[in-house]
Amino acid sequence: GLLTKLGCQPAPKNIDEVMDQLDCDSDGKLSFEEFAKWYVVSETRILAEMGRAFQTFDENGNGCIEATELQNLFDKLNIHIENGSINSVISELDKSGNGTISKEDFETWYRESLFWKHKQEEMQKEQEAAEAIDPFDFPEGLRGRVWYVVTLPLVLCLWATLPDVRRQDRQKVHYGVAGFLGAIVWIGIFSFCMVDWATVVSNS
């Protein structure tokens, strides 16, 4: 299933618990927004990237990284490493003592490395962007609510014509281009209105 493809192996009895956590509106279905909100901050995402990195090393697909495979990778990167250094790397990561790096060994190292910390920081930033202020949240306080009602028509126009590129499903080039061009159009409209209003005020 989906979780298996992402590198997660949940027990069948845990599937319902996972769905309860992800299904925010309790409709029995998992929408893209619900999935994206979970995936942005999920360790499953980091582990999936780690799995792809491991596969890059594991050229023969036997589930272990051997010294020759590690040497081949360094050669492709034009990094000269002595055989003794390769064996030292293998020994340092090989917790099982079989002379190779298993996926479990690689995951243990990855979790303790700066890569893991960096990925977690990236996810935190993406979560903060995903949880940015919703323009349709009704504010507290009389002043805020009055301002909300006054500016709502403008907000609706912008919402309907400019794509929200903060959303994971809209972080693509054509959405960015559409947002950029739309912003230019709106700047032109605002500029025209401001000049026209200034002219009216100055002539009155």
PDB file of C-alpha atoms in Angstrom:
ATOM      1  CA  GLY A   1       0.000   0.000   0.000  1.00  0.00           C
ATOM      2  CA  LEU A   2       0.901   3.674   0.186  1.00  0.00           C
ATOM      3  CA  LEU A   3       2.750   3.447   3.514  1.00  0.00           C
ATOM      4  CA  THR A   4       4.781   0.489   2.259  1.00  0.00           C
ATOM      5  CA  LYS A   5       5.851   2.436  -0.836  1.00  0.00           C
ATOM      6  CA  LEU A   6       6.989   5.232   1.472  1.00  0.00           C
ATOM      7  CA  GLY A   7       9.208   2.821   3.370  1.00  0.00           C
ATOM      8  CA  CYS A   8       6.901   2.311   6.350  1.00  0.00           C
ATOM      9  CA  GLN A   9       5.867  -1.184   7.460  1.00  0.00           C
ATOM     10  CA  PRO A  10       2.918  -0.757   9.845  1.00  0.00           C
ATOM     11  CA  ALA A  11       1.275  -3.784  11.421  1.00  0.00           C
ATOM     12  CA  PRO A  12      -2.298  -4.410  10.167  1.00  0.00           C
ATOM     13  CA  LYS A  13      -3.728  -3.589  13.609  1.00  0.00           C
ATOM     14  CA  ASN A  14      -2.058  -0.174  13.452  1.00  0.00           C
ATOM     15  CA  ILE A  15      -3.606   0.844  10.121  1.00  0.00           C
ATOM     16  CA  ASP A  16      -6.815   2.077  11.793  1.00  0.00           C
ATOM     17  CA  GLU A  17      -4.775   4.109  14.277  1.00  0.00           C
ATOM     18  CA  VAL A  18      -2.813   5.675  11.428  1.00  0.00           C
ATOM     19  CA  MET A  19      -6.036   6.568   9.607  1.00  0.00           C
ATOM     20  CA  ASP A  20      -7.481   8.118  12.776  1.00  0.00           C
ATOM     21  CA  GLN A  21      -4.401  10.319  13.067  1.00  0.00           C
ATOM     22  CA  LEU A  22      -4.400  11.401   9.412  1.00  0.00           C
ATOM     23  CA  ASP A  23      -8.147  11.715   8.776  1.00  0.00           C
ATOM     24  CA  CYS A  24      -8.702  15.160  10.315  1.00  0.00           C
ATOM     25  CA  ASP A  25     -12.327  15.543   9.168  1.00  0.00           C
ATOM     26  CA  SER A  26     -13.276  11.948  10.126  1.00  0.00           C
ATOM     27  CA  ASP A  27     -14.885  11.179   6.757  1.00  0.00           C
ATOM     28  CA  GLY A  28     -13.121   7.823   6.438  1.00  0.00           C
ATOM     29  CA  LYS A  29     -11.021   9.075   3.527  1.00  0.00           C
ATOM     30  CA  LEU A  30      -7.570  10.601   3.290  1.00  0.00           C
ATOM     31  CA  SER A  31      -7.491  13.821   1.256  1.00  0.00           C
ATOM     32  CA  PHE A  32      -4.347  15.211  -0.328  1.00  0.00           C
ATOM     33  CA  GLU A  33      -4.303  18.102   2.150  1.00  0.00           C
ATOM     34  CA  GLU A  34      -4.538  15.718   5.120  1.00  0.00           C
ATOM     35  CA  PHE A  35      -1.803  13.504   3.705  1.00  0.00           C
ATOM     36  CA  ALA A  36       0.463  16.455   2.852  1.00  0.00           C
ATOM     37  CA  LYS A  37       0.051  17.979   6.317  1.00  0.00           C
ATOM     38  CA  TRP A  38       1.174  14.686   7.881  1.00  0.00           C
ATOM     39  CA  TYR A  39       3.903  13.897   5.350  1.00  0.00           C
ATOM     40  CA  VAL A  40       5.570  17.321   5.666  1.00  0.00           C
ATOM     41  CA  VAL A  41       6.532  16.600   9.294  1.00  0.00           C
ATOM     42  CA  SER A  42       6.658  12.801   9.200  1.00  0.00           C
ATOM     43  CA  GLU A  43       9.852  10.832   9.830  1.00  0.00           C
ATOM     44  CA  THR A  44       8.594   8.513   7.092  1.00  0.00           C
ATOM     45  CA  ARG A  45       9.526  11.207   4.597  1.00  0.00           C
ATOM     46  CA  ILE A  46      13.119  11.373   5.861  1.00  0.00           C
ATOM     47  CA  LEU A  47      13.385   7.582   5.971  1.00  0.00           C
ATOM     48  CA  ALA A  48      12.112   7.368   2.384  1.00  0.00           C
ATOM     49  CA  GLU A  49      14.861   9.767   1.288  1.00  0.00           C
ATOM     50  CA  MET A  50      17.353   7.753   3.316  1.00  0.00           C
ATOM     51  CA  GLY A  51      16.171   4.599   1.538  1.00  0.00           C
ATOM     52  CA  ARG A  52      16.800   6.192  -1.853  1.00  0.00           C
ATOM     53  CA  ALA A  53      20.270   7.237  -0.708  1.00  0.00           C
ATOM     54  CA  PHE A  54      20.984   3.679   0.446  1.00  0.00           C
ATOM     55  CA  GLN A  55      19.907   2.312  -2.936  1.00  0.00           C
ATOM     56  CA  THR A  56      22.397   4.662  -4.600  1.00  0.00           C
ATOM     57  CA  PHE A  57      25.187   2.952  -2.652  1.00  0.00           C
ATOM     58  CA  ASP A  58      23.777  -0.587  -2.979  1.00  0.00           C
ATOM     59  CA  GLU A  59      24.512  -1.084  -6.667  1.00  0.00           C
ATOM     60  CA  ASN A  60      23.811  -4.822  -6.836  1.00  0.00           C
ATOM     61  CA  GLY A  61      20.616  -4.541  -4.780  1.00  0.00           C
ATOM     62  CA  ASN A  62      21.525  -7.220  -2.231  1.00  0.00           C
ATOM     63  CA  GLY A  63      20.522  -5.050   0.720  1.00  0.00           C
ATOM     64  CA  CYS A  64      24.074  -4.339   1.875  1.00  0.00           C
ATOM     65  CA  ILE A  65      26.733  -1.796   0.988  1.00  0.00           C
ATOM     66  CA  GLU A  66      30.023  -3.514   0.258  1.00  0.00           C
ATOM     67  CA  ALA A  67      33.476  -1.980   0.162  1.00  0.00           C
ATOM     68  CA  THR A  68      33.662  -2.159  -3.648  1.00  0.00           C
ATOM     69  CA  GLU A  69      30.306  -0.342  -3.971  1.00  0.00           C
ATOM     70  CA  LEU A  70      31.454   2.404  -1.632  1.00  0.00           C
ATOM     71  CA  GLN A  71      34.709   2.698  -3.580  1.00  0.00           C
ATOM     72  CA  ASN A  72      32.796   2.924  -6.889  1.00  0.00           C
ATOM     73  CA  LEU A  73      30.673   5.752  -5.539  1.00  0.00           C
ATOM     74  CA  PHE A  74      33.715   7.757  -4.454  1.00  0.00           C
ATOM     75  CA  ASP A  75      35.320   7.120  -7.852  1.00  0.00           C
ATOM     76  CA  LYS A  76      32.208   8.495  -9.612  1.00  0.00           C
ATOM     77  CA  LEU A  77      32.452  11.594  -7.428  1.00  0.00           C
ATOM     78  CA  ASN A  78      36.170  11.910  -8.322  1.00  0.00           C
ATOM     79  CA  ILE A  79      37.108  11.504  -4.662  1.00  0.00           C
ATOM     80  CA  HIS A  80      40.296   9.518  -4.099  1.00  0.00           C
ATOM     81  CA  ILE A  81      39.994   7.271  -1.055  1.00  0.00           C
ATOM     82  CA  GLU A  82      42.550   4.628  -0.054  1.00  0.00           C
ATOM     83  CA  ASN A  83      41.324   1.073   0.480  1.00  0.00           C
ATOM     84  CA  GLY A  84      42.269   1.300   4.117  1.00  0.00           C
ATOM     85  CA  SER A  85      40.021   4.328   4.562  1.00  0.00           C
ATOM     86  CA  ILE A  86      37.129   2.514   2.859  1.00  0.00           C
ATOM     87  CA  ASN A  87      37.535  -0.404   5.237  1.00  0.00           C
ATOM     88  CA  SER A  88      37.609   2.020   8.178  1.00  0.00           C
ATOM     89  CA  VAL A  89      34.307   3.533   7.050  1.00  0.00           C
ATOM     90  CA  ILE A  90      32.777   0.062   6.714  1.00  0.00           C
ATOM     91  CA  SER A  91      34.046  -0.966  10.158  1.00  0.00           C
ATOM     92  CA  GLU A  92      32.716   2.184  11.784  1.00  0.00           C
ATOM     93  CA  LEU A  93      29.200   1.718  10.405  1.00  0.00           C
ATOM     94  CA  ASP A  94      29.039  -2.090  10.464  1.00  0.00           C
ATOM     95  CA  LYS A  95      27.282  -2.843  13.754  1.00  0.00           C
ATOM     96  CA  SER A  96      26.653  -6.499  12.873  1.00  0.00           C
ATOM     97  CA  GLY A  97      30.318  -7.234  12.141  1.00  0.00           C
ATOM     98  CA  ASN A  98      29.762  -8.976   8.798  1.00  0.00           C
ATOM     99  CA  GLY A  99      32.016  -6.662   6.791  1.00  0.00           C
ATOM    100  CA  THR A 100      29.185  -4.824   5.025  1.00  0.00           C
ATOM    101  CA  ILE A 101      26.777  -1.997   5.833  1.00  0.00           C
ATOM    102  CA  SER A 102      23.205  -3.205   6.135  1.00  0.00           C
ATOM    103  CA  LYS A 103      20.212  -0.928   5.749  1.00  0.00           C
ATOM    104  CA  GLU A 104      19.744  -1.016   9.529  1.00  0.00           C
ATOM    105  CA  ASP A 105      23.388   0.045  10.007  1.00  0.00           C
ATOM    106  CA  PHE A 106      22.925   2.823   7.472  1.00  0.00           C
ATOM    107  CA  GLU A 107      19.729   4.041   9.175  1.00  0.00           C
ATOM    108  CA  THR A 108      21.433   4.080  12.586  1.00  0.00           C
ATOM    109  CA  TRP A 109      24.262   6.195  11.188  1.00  0.00           C
ATOM    110  CA  TYR A 110      21.872   8.444   9.275  1.00  0.00           C
ATOM    111  CA  ARG A 111      19.799   9.181  12.383  1.00  0.00           C
ATOM    112  CA  GLU A 112      22.950  10.219  14.254  1.00  0.00           C
ATOM    113  CA  SER A 113      24.334  12.333  11.413  1.00  0.00           C
ATOM    114  CA  LEU A 114      23.931  16.018  10.599  1.00  0.00           C
ATOM    115  CA  PHE A 115      21.820  15.018   7.582  1.00  0.00           C
ATOM    116  CA  TRP A 116      19.006  13.896   9.891  1.00  0.00           C
ATOM    117  CA  LYS A 117      19.120  17.135  11.879  1.00  0.00           C
ATOM    118  CA  HIS A 118      19.197  19.191   8.677  1.00  0.00           C
ATOM    119  CA  LYS A 119      16.190  17.348   7.271  1.00  0.00           C
ATOM    120  CA  GLN A 120      14.246  17.850  10.492  1.00  0.00           C
ATOM    121  CA  GLU A 121      14.979  21.586  10.366  1.00  0.00           C
ATOM    122  CA  GLU A 122      13.796  21.674   6.736  1.00  0.00           C
ATOM    123  CA  MET A 123      10.569  19.901   7.687  1.00  0.00           C
ATOM    124  CA  GLN A 124       9.980  22.335  10.548  1.00  0.00           C
ATOM    125  CA  LYS A 125      10.293  25.279   8.172  1.00  0.00           C
ATOM    126  CA  GLU A 126       7.905  23.636   5.696  1.00  0.00           C
ATOM    127  CA  GLN A 127       5.423  22.974   8.489  1.00  0.00           C
ATOM    128  CA  GLU A 128       5.531  26.615   9.546  1.00  0.00           C
ATOM    129  CA  ALA A 129       4.907  27.667   5.950  1.00  0.00           C
ATOM    130  CA  ALA A 130       2.044  25.192   5.617  1.00  0.00           C
ATOM    131  CA  GLU A 131       0.491  26.512   8.823  1.00  0.00           C
ATOM    132  CA  ALA A 132       0.727  30.143   7.759  1.00  0.00           C
ATOM    133  CA  ILE A 133      -2.144  32.443   8.706  1.00  0.00           C
ATOM    134  CA  ASP A 134      -5.367  31.541   6.922  1.00  0.00           C
ATOM    135  CA  PRO A 135      -6.815  34.713   5.350  1.00  0.00           C
ATOM    136  CA  PHE A 136     -10.324  33.448   6.069  1.00  0.00           C
ATOM    137  CA  ASP A 137      -9.835  32.953   9.803  1.00  0.00           C
ATOM    138  CA  PHE A 138     -12.263  35.289  11.561  1.00  0.00           C
ATOM    139  CA  PRO A 139     -10.159  37.405  13.945  1.00  0.00           C
ATOM    140  CA  GLU A 140     -10.827  38.178  17.576  1.00  0.00           C
ATOM    141  CA  GLY A 141     -11.764  41.688  18.715  1.00  0.00           C
ATOM    142  CA  LEU A 142     -14.073  44.321  17.248  1.00  0.00           C
ATOM    143  CA  ARG A 143     -11.377  46.234  15.395  1.00  0.00           C
ATOM    144  CA  GLY A 144     -10.000  43.121  13.746  1.00  0.00           C
ATOM    145  CA  ARG A 145     -13.452  41.943  12.703  1.00  0.00           C
ATOM    146  CA  VAL A 146     -14.393  45.314  11.230  1.00  0.00           C
ATOM    147  CA  TRP A 147     -11.177  45.381   9.221  1.00  0.00           C
ATOM    148  CA  TYR A 148     -11.824  41.783   8.146  1.00  0.00           C
ATOM    149  CA  VAL A 149     -15.271  42.659   6.765  1.00  0.00           C
ATOM    150  CA  VAL A 150     -13.958  45.785   4.996  1.00  0.00           C
ATOM    151  CA  THR A 151     -11.084  43.969   3.283  1.00  0.00           C
ATOM    152  CA  LEU A 152     -12.916  40.678   2.596  1.00  0.00           C
ATOM    153  CA  PRO A 153     -13.969  41.573  -0.997  1.00  0.00           C
ATOM    154  CA  LEU A 154     -10.365  42.340  -1.895  1.00  0.00           C
ATOM    155  CA  VAL A 155      -9.104  39.198  -0.161  1.00  0.00           C
ATOM    156  CA  LEU A 156     -11.641  37.086  -2.067  1.00  0.00           C
ATOM    157  CA  CYS A 157     -10.510  38.588  -5.380  1.00  0.00           C
ATOM    158  CA  LEU A 158      -6.854  37.857  -4.613  1.00  0.00           C
ATOM    159  CA  TRP A 159      -7.666  34.370  -3.332  1.00  0.00           C
ATOM    160  CA  ALA A 160      -9.622  33.547  -6.496  1.00  0.00           C
ATOM    161  CA  THR A 161      -6.978  34.807  -8.928  1.00  0.00           C
ATOM    162  CA  LEU A 162      -3.609  34.089  -7.276  1.00  0.00           C
ATOM    163  CA  PRO A 163      -2.529  30.497  -6.567  1.00  0.00           C
ATOM    164  CA  ASP A 164      -1.332  29.761  -3.027  1.00  0.00           C
ATOM    165  CA  VAL A 165       2.146  28.412  -3.763  1.00  0.00           C
ATOM    166  CA  ARG A 166       2.692  27.581  -0.087  1.00  0.00           C
ATOM    167  CA  ARG A 167       0.617  24.440  -0.635  1.00  0.00           C
ATOM    168  CA  GLN A 168       2.646  21.332  -1.402  1.00  0.00           C
ATOM    169  CA  ASP A 169       0.550  20.476  -4.470  1.00  0.00           C
ATOM    170  CA  ARG A 170       1.149  23.942  -5.970  1.00  0.00           C
ATOM    171  CA  GLN A 171       4.903  24.214  -5.580  1.00  0.00           C
ATOM    172  CA  LYS A 172       5.435  23.868  -9.320  1.00  0.00           C
ATOM    173  CA  VAL A 173       6.825  26.195 -11.967  1.00  0.00           C
ATOM    174  CA  HIS A 174       3.531  26.935 -13.742  1.00  0.00           C
ATOM    175  CA  TYR A 175       1.852  27.904 -10.463  1.00  0.00           C
ATOM    176  CA  GLY A 176       4.781  30.181  -9.642  1.00  0.00           C
ATOM    177  CA  VAL A 177       4.631  31.823 -13.062  1.00  0.00           C
ATOM    178  CA  ALA A 178       0.856  32.260 -12.768  1.00  0.00           C
ATOM    179  CA  GLY A 179       1.253  33.829  -9.330  1.00  0.00           C
ATOM    180  CA  PHE A 180       3.979  36.174 -10.577  1.00  0.00           C
ATOM    181  CA  LEU A 181       1.995  37.348 -13.602  1.00  0.00           C
ATOM    182  CA  GLY A 182      -1.162  37.676 -11.523  1.00  0.00           C
ATOM    183  CA  ALA A 183       0.691  39.788  -8.975  1.00  0.00           C
ATOM    184  CA  ILE A 184       1.910  42.109 -11.749  1.00  0.00           C
ATOM    185  CA  VAL A 185      -1.662  42.517 -13.005  1.00  0.00           C
ATOM    186  CA  TRP A 186      -2.926  43.345  -9.519  1.00  0.00           C
ATOM    187  CA  ILE A 187      -0.089  45.822  -8.956  1.00  0.00           C
ATOM    188  CA  GLY A 188      -1.123  47.526 -12.204  1.00  0.00           C
ATOM    189  CA  ILE A 189      -4.760  47.660 -11.088  1.00  0.00           C
ATOM    190  CA  PHE A 190      -3.849  49.066  -7.676  1.00  0.00           C
ATOM    191  CA  SER A 191      -1.523  51.651  -9.247  1.00  0.00           C
ATOM    192  CA  PHE A 192      -4.215  52.786 -11.701  1.00  0.00           C
ATOM    193  CA  CYS A 193      -6.783  53.103  -8.899  1.00  0.00           C
ATOM    194  CA  MET A 194      -4.403  55.025  -6.657  1.00  0.00           C
ATOM    195  CA  VAL A 195      -3.528  57.505  -9.422  1.00  0.00           C
ATOM    196  CA  ASP A 196      -7.209  57.906 -10.309  1.00  0.00           C
ATOM    197  CA  TRP A 197      -8.221  58.440  -6.679  1.00  0.00           C
ATOM    198  CA  ALA A 198      -5.389  60.911  -6.141  1.00  0.00           C
ATOM    199  CA  THR A 199      -6.557  62.866  -9.183  1.00  0.00           C
ATOM    200  CA  VAL A 200     -10.144  62.926  -7.928  1.00  0.00           C
ATOM    201  CA  VAL A 201      -9.076  64.060  -4.455  1.00  0.00           C
ATOM    202  CA  SER A 202      -6.801  66.767  -5.777  1.00  0.00           C
ATOM    203  CA  ASN A 203      -9.549  68.146  -8.067  1.00  0.00           C
ATOM    204  CA  SER A 204     -12.221  68.169  -5.349  1.00  0.00           C
TER     205      SER A 204
END
